[in-house]
Coordinates of C-alpha atoms and ligand atoms in Angstrom, one line a residue:
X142 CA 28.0 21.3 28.0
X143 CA 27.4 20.7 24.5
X144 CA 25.1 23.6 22.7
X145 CA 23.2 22.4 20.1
X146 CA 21.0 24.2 17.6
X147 CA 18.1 22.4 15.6
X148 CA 16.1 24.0 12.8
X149 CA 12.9 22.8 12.0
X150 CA 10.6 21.0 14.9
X151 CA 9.6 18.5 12.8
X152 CA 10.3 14.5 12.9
X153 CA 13.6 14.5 11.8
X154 CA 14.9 17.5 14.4
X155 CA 12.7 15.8 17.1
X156 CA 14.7 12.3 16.5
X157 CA 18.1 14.2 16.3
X158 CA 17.2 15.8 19.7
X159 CA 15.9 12.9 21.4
X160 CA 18.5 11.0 20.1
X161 CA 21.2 13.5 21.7
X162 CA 19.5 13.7 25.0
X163 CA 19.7 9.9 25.0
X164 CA 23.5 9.6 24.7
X165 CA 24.7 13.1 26.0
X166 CA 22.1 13.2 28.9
X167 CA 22.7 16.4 31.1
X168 CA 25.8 17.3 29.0
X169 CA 23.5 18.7 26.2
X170 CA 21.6 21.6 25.5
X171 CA 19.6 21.5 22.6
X172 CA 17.2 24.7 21.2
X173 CA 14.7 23.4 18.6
X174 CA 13.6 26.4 16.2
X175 CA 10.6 26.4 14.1
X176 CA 9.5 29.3 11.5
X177 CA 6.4 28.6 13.0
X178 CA 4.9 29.2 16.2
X179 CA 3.6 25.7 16.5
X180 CA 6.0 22.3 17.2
X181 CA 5.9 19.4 15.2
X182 CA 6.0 20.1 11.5
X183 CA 4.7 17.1 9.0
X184 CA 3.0 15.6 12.0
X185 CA 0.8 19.1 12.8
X186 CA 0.9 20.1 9.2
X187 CA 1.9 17.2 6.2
X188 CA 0.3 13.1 7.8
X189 CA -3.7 13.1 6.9
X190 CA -5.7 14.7 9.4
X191 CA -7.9 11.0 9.5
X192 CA -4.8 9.3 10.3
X193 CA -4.7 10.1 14.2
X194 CA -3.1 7.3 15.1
X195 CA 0.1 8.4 13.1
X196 CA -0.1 11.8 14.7
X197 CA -0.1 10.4 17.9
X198 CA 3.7 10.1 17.8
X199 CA 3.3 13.8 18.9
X200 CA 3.3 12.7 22.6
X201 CA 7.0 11.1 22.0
X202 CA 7.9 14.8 21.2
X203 CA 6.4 16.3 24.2
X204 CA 8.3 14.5 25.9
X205 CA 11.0 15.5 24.4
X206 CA 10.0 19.3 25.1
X207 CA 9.0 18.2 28.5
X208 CA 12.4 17.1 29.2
X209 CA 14.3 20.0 28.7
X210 CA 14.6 20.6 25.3
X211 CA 13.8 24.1 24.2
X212 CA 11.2 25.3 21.5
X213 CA 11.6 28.4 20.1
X214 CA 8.9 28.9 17.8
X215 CA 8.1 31.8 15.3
X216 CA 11.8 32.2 14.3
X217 CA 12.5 32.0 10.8
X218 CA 16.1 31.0 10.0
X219 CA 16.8 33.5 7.1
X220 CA 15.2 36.6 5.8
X221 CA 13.5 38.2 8.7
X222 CA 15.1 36.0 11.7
X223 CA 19.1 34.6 12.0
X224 CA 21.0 33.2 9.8
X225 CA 23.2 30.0 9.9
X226 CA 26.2 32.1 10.8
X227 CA 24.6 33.4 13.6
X228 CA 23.9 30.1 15.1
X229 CA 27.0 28.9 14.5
X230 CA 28.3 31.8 16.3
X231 CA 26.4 30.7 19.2
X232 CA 26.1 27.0 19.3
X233 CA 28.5 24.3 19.0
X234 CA 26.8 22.3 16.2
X235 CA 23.6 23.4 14.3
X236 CA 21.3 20.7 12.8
X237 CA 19.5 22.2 9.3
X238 CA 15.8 19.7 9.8
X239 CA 14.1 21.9 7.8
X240 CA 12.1 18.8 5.6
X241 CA 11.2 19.7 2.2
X242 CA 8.4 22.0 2.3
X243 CA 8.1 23.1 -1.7
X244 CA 6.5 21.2 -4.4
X245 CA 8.0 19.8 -7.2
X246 CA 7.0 21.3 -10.8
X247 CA 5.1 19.0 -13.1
X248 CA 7.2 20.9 -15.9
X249 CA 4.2 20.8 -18.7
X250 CA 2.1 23.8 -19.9
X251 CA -0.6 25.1 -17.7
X252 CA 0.4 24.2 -13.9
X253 CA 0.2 27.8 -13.0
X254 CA -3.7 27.8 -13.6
X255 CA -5.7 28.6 -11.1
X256 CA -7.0 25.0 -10.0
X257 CA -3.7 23.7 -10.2
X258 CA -2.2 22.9 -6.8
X259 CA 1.0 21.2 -5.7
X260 CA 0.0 18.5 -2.7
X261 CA 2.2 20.9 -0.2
X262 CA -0.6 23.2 -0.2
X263 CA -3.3 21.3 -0.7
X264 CA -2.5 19.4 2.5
X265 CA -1.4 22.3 4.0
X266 CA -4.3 23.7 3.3
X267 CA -6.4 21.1 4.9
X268 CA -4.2 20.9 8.0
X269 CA -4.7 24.6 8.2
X270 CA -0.9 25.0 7.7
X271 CA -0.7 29.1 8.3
X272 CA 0.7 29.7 4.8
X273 CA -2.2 28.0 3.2
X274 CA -5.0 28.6 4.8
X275 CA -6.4 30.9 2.1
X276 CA -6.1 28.8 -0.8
X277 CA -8.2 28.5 -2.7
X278 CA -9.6 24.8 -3.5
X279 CA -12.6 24.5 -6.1
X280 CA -14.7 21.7 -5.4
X281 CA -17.4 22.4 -7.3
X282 CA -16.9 20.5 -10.1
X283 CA -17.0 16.6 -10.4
X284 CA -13.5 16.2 -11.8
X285 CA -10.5 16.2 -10.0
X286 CA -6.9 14.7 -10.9
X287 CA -4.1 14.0 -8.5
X288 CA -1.2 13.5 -10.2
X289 CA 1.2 10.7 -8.9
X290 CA 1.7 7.4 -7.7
X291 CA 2.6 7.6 -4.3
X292 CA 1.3 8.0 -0.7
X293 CA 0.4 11.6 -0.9
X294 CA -1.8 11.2 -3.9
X295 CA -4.0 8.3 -2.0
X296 CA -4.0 10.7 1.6
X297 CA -5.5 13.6 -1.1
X298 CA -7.7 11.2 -3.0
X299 CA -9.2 9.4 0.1
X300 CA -9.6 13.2 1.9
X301 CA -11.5 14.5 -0.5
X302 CA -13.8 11.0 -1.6
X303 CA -14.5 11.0 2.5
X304 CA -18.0 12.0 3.4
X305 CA -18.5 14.6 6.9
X306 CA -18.6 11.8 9.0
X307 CA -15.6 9.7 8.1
X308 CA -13.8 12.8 8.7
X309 CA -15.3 13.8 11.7
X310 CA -13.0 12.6 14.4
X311 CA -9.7 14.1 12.3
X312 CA -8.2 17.6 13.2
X313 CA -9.1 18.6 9.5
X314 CA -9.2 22.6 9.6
X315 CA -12.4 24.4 10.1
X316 CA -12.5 25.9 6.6
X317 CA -11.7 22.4 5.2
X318 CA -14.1 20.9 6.7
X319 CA -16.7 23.0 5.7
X320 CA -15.3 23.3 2.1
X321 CA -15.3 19.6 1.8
X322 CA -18.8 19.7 3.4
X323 CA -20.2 21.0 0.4
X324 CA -17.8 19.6 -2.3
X325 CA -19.0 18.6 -5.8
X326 CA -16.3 15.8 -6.3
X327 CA -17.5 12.4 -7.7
X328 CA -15.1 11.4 -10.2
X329 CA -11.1 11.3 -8.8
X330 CA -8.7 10.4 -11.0
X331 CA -5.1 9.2 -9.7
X332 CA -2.7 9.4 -12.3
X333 CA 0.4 7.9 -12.8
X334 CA 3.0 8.0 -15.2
X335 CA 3.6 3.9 -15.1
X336 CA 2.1 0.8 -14.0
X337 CA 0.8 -0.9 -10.5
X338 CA 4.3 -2.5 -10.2
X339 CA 5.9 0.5 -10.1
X340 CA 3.5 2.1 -7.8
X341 CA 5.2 3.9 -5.0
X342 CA 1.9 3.1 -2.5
X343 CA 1.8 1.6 0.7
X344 CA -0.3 -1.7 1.6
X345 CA -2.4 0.6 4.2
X346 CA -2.9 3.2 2.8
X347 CA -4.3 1.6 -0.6
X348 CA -6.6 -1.2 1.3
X349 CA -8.1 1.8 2.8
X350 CA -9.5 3.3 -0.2
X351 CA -11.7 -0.4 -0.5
X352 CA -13.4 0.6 2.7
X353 CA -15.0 4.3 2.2
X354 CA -18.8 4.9 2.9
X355 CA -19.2 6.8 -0.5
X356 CA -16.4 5.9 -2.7
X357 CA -15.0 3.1 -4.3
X358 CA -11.8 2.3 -5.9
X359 CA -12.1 1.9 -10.1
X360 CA -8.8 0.1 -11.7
X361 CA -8.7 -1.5 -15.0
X362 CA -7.9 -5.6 -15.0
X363 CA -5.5 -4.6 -18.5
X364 CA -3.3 -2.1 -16.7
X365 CA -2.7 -4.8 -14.3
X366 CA 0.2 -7.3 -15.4
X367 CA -0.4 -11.0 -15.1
X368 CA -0.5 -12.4 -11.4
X369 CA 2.1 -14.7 -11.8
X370 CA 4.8 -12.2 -11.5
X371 CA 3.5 -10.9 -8.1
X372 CA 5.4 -13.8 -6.5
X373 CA 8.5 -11.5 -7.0
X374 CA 7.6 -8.1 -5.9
X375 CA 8.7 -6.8 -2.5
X376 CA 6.3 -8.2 0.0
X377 CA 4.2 -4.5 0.9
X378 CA 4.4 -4.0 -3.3
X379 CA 3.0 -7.4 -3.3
X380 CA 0.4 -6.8 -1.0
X381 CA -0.9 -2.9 -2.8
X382 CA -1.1 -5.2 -6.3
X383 CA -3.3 -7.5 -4.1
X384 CA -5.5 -4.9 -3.3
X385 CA -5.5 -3.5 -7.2
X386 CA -6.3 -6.7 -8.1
X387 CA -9.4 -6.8 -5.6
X388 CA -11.1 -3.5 -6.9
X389 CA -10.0 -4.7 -10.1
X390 CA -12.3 -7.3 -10.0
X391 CA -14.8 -5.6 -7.5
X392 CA -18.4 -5.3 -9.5
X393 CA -19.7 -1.9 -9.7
X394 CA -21.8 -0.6 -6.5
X395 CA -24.1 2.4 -5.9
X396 CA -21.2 4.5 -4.0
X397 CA -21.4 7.8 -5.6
X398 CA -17.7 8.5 -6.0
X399 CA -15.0 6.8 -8.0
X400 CA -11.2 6.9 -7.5
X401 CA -9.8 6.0 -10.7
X402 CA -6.3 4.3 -10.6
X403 CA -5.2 5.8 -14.3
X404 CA -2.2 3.9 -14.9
X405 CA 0.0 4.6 -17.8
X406 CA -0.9 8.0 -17.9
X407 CA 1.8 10.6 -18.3
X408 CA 0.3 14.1 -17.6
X409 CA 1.6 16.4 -20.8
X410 CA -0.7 19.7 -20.8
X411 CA -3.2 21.4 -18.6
X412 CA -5.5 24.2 -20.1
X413 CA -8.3 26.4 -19.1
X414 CA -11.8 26.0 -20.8
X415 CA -14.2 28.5 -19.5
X416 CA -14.6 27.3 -15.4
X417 CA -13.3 23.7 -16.2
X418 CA -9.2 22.8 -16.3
X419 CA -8.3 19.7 -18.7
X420 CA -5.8 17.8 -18.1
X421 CA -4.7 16.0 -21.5
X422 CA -2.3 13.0 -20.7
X423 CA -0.7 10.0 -22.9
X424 CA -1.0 6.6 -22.9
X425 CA 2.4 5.0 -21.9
X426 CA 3.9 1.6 -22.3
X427 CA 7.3 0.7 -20.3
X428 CA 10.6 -0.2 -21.5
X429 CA 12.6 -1.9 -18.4
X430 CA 11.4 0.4 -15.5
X431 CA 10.7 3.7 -18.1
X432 CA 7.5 5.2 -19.3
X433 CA 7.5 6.1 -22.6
X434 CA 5.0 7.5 -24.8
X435 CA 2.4 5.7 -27.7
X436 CA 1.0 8.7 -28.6
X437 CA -2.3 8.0 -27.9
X438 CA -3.4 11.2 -25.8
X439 CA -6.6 11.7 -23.3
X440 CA -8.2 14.5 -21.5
X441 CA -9.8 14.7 -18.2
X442 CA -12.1 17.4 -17.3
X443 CA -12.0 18.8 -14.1
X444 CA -12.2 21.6 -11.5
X445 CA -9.0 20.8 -9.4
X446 CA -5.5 19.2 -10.2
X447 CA -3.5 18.7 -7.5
X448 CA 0.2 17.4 -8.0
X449 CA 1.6 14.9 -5.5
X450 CA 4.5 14.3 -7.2
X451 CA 6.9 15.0 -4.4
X452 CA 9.2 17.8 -2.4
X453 CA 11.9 20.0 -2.6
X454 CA 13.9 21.7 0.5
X455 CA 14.4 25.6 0.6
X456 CA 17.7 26.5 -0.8
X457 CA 19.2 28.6 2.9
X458 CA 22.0 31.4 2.4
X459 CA 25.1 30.4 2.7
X460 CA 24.4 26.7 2.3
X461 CA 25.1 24.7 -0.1
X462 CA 22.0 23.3 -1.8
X463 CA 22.0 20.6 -4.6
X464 CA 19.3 22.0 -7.0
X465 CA 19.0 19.1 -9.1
X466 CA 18.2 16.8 -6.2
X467 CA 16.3 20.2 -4.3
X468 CA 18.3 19.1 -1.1
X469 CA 21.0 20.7 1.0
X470 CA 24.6 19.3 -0.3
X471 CA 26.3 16.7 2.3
X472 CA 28.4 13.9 3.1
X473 CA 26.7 11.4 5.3
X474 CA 25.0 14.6 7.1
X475 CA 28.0 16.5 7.4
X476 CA 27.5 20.0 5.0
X477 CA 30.4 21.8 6.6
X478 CA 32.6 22.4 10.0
X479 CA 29.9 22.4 13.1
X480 CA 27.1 21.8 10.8
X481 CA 24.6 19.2 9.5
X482 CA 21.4 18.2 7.9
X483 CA 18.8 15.4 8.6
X484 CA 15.7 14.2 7.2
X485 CA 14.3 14.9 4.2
X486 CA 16.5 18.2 3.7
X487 CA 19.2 15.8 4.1
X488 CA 18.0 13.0 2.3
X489 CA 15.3 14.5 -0.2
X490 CA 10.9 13.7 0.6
X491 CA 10.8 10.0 0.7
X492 CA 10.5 7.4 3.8
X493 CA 7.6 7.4 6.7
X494 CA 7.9 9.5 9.6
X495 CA 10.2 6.9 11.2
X496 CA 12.6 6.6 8.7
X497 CA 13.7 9.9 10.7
X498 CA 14.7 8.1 14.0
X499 CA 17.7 6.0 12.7
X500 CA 18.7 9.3 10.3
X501 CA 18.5 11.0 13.7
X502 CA 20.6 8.8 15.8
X503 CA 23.4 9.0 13.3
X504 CA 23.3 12.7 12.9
X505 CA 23.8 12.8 17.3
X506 CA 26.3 10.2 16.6
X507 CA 28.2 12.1 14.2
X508 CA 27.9 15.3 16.4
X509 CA 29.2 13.5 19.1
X510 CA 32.3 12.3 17.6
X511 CA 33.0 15.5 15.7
X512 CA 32.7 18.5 18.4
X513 CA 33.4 18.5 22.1
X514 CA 31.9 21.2 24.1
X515 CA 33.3 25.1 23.7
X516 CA 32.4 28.3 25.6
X517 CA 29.8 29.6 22.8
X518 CA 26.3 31.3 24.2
X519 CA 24.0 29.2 23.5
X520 CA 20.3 29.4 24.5
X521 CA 21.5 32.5 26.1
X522 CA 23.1 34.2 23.5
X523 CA 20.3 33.3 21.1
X524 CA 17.5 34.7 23.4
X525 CA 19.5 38.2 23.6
X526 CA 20.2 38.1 19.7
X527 CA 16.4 37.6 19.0
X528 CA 15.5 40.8 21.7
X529 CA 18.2 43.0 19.9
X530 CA 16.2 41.9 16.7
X531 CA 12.8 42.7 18.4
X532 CA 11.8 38.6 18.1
X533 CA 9.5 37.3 20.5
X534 CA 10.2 33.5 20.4
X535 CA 6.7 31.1 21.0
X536 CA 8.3 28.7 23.8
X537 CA 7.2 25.2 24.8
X538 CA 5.0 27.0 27.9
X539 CA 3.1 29.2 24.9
X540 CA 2.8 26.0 22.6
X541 CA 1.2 24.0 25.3
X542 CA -1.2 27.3 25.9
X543 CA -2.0 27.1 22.2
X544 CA -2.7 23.2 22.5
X545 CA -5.0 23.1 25.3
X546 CA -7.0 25.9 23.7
X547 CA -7.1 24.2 20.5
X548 CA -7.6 20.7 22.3
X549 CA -10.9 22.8 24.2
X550 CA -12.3 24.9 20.8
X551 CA -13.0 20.9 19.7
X552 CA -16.5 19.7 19.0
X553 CA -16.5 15.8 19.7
X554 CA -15.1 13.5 17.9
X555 CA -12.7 16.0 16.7
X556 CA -9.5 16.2 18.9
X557 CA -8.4 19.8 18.6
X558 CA -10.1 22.8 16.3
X559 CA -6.9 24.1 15.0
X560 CA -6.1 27.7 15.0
X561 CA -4.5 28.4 11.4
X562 CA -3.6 32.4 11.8
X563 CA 0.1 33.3 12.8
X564 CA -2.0 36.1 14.4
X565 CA -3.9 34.0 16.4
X566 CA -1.6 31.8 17.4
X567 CA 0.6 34.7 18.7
X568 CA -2.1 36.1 20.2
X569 CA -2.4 32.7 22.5
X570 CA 1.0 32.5 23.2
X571 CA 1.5 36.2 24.5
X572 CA -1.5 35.7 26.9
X573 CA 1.1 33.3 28.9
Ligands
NAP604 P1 6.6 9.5 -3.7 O1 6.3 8.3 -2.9 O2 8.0 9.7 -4.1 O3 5.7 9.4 -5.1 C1 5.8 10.4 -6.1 C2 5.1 9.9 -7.3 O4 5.1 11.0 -8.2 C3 5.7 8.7 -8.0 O5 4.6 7.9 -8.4 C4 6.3 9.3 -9.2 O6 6.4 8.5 -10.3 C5 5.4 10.5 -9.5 N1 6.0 11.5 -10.3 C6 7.2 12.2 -10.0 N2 7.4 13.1 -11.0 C7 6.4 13.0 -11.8 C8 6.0 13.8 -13.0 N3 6.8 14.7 -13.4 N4 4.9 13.4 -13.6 C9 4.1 12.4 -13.2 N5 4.4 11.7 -12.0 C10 5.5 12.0 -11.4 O7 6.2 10.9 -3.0 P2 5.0 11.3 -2.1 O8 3.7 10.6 -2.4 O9 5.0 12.8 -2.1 O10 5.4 10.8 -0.7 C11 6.6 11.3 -0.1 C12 7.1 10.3 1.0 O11 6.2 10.4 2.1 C13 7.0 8.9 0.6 O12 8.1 8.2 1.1 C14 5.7 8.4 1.1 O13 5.6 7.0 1.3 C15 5.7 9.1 2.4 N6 4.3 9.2 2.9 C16 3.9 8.2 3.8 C17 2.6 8.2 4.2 C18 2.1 7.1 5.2 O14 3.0 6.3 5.5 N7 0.9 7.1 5.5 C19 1.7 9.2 3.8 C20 2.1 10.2 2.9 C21 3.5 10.2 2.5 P3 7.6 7.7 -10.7 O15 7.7 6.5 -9.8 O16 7.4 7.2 -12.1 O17 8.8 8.6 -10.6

């Protein structure tokens, strides 16, 4: 029997796991370990807590848990836990699926302010991610910017333009809720460094913003480029300039709330006045595919900047991490003998939740050409290793505890009322 360790419960160690099951059948053992004490990483904690239909994929990893495969929550890999060498001393091959949990710098003056928050925690934060529930989010004032042109920037902009009741049927966290409740945001500002053709958007995700109760998309007919060369984009590019082009040439309406598309706007300095932030930014033109400044410089006041300008992976002892690219070092997935990487630690924070199945299925392939089975501990060795270190491990029984309470602290439409304490979740679990 093949022992398999996985760190990180997330898509991409879900998709390596089923993915092993589904050629190695009963030959397989596979632990999944999590730092926390809850399965299913970006899906719990990173997709939009309005987009339920996304985080329904959590039933495919159930099933996974349901089949066999073992959880073992609440153990940190590293300081405090076990380390890579101890799971290779135990298991056959060890899968690093530890995503890319950090946010990137923006690398100008001021992002240390208070206000100024990477998307990581902000959406942690309104997932009610344990290490970000006690951020703190002003929402007082009108002005917000969210910095970058991709995905996470529209999930954070359409969030926070929502009103109570568009939200009410997501698993937003109780304090998020009520903080959004009684926000003071009307003017959002989405700023990106270049141009709607080199927006990294989905079609979804951008048509959505055209279809809020209280907020309406704002972009400017000049910072669009003339229609004719739409014919050549990539047909989902095609269709997000489509939808730019529609709220470019929507008329005004009484909705409250704007969501600016700033294009050509390169964030350069942040600073402090008083309660307010202001973020100044520059006016760029592009040469080829590059922004580069003209010199001509803005500033946007606001109470909250949040940067969704992408992710790094945690640098692990003993591994070798490429700091450049904020991923761990490999060669199709390989990092070194017995062990690999998949996913975004593998592959740095870009690609939907599915890009993860194929990255999966090659990781199990790869293992299954590399290693055939030894005589190591396994699931065994692990559980007595994590006694002699006074670990309690959250397992899939606990998890599902922790699940049907949250599922039953609900109030309709909202499908679970998460519980966002390591304390409380613990708590749960040891009442099993
Ligand atoms: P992303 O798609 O890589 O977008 C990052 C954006 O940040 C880009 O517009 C980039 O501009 C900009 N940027 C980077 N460095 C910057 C800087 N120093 N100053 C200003 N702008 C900067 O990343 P993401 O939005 O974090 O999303 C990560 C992945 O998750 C993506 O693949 C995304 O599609 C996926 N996702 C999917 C969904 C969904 O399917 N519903 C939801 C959320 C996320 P440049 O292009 O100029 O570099």
């Amino acid at each position: 029997m093949l022992q398999v360790a996985i760190v990180g419960a997330g898509p991409a160690g879900f998709y390596t796991a089923e993915a092993l099951v589904r050629r190695l059948a009963a030959d397989v053992a596979i632990d999944l370990i999590d730092a926390l004490p809850t399965p299913y990483g970006l899906i719990r904690a990173g997709v939009a807590p309005d987009h339920q239909s996304i985080k329904s994929v959590d039933r495919r990893y159930h099933a996974v848990l349901a089949g066999g495969v073992r959880f073992v929550g609440d153990v940190t890999v590293g300081e405090g836990g076990v380390t890579v060498d101890d799971l290779l001393g135990l298991y056959d091959a060890v899968v690093l699926a530890t995503g890319a949990p950090h946010d990137r710098r923006l690398g100008i003056p001021g992002e240390d302010l208070p206000g100024v928050i990477g998307s990581g925690a902000f959406v942690g934060w309104y997932n009610g991610h344990p290490d970000h529930a006690d951020l703190d989010v002003p929402l007082a004032h009108p002005g917000v910017a969210v910095i970058g042109n991709g995905n996470v920037a529209l999930d954070v902009a359409r969030v926070l333009a929502k009103t109570p009741g568009e939200l009410a049927a997501s698993d937003l966290a109780a304090h998020a809720r009520a903080a959004l409740a009684a926000s003071g945001v009307r003017d959002i500002h989405i700023v990106g460094r270049r141009g709607p053709y080199q927006a990294s958007f989905t079609p979804k995700e951008t048509g959505e913003l055209g279809e809020l109760a209280r907020a309406r998309p704002v972009v400017d007919l000049a910072d669009l480029p003339g229609a004719a060369g739409d014919a050549g984009l990539e047909p989902g590019l095609r269709k997000v300039v489509g939808y730019l082009r529609a709220f470019a040439a929507a008329l005004p309406d009484a909705r409250p709330v704007a969501i600016n598309f700033d294009f050509f706007s390169r964030p350069v300095a942040i600073t402090a006045d008083g309660g307010e932030l202001r973020l100044t930014d520059e006016r760029t033109r592009l040469e080829g595919n590059t922004a580069v400044g003209t010199g001509v410089m803005r500033t946007i006041a606001c109470g909250l900047i949040v940067g969704a300008i992408g992710y790094r992976s945690d640098a692990i002892t003993g591994v070798p991490f490429d700091p450049v690219r904020g991923h761990v070092v490999n060669d199709g997935g390989r990092v070194a003998a017995r062990l690999y990487v998949a996913g975004w630690a593998r592959r740095g924070p870009s690609g939907t939740i599915g890009t993860n199945k194929p990255d999966g299925a090659e990781i199990a392939a790869r293992i299954t050409a590399d290693i055939a089975p030894g005589d190591r501990a396994g699931a065994e060795g692990l559980d007595l290793l994590l006694a002699a270190r006074g670990l309690r491990p959250v397992t899939f029984a606990d998890w599902q505890a922790i699940d049907a309470a949250e599922v039953a602290a609900a109030s309709h439409p909202a499908p679970r009322e998460k519980f966002v304490r390591r304390e409380a979740l613990r708590a749960l679990a040891a009442r099993q």
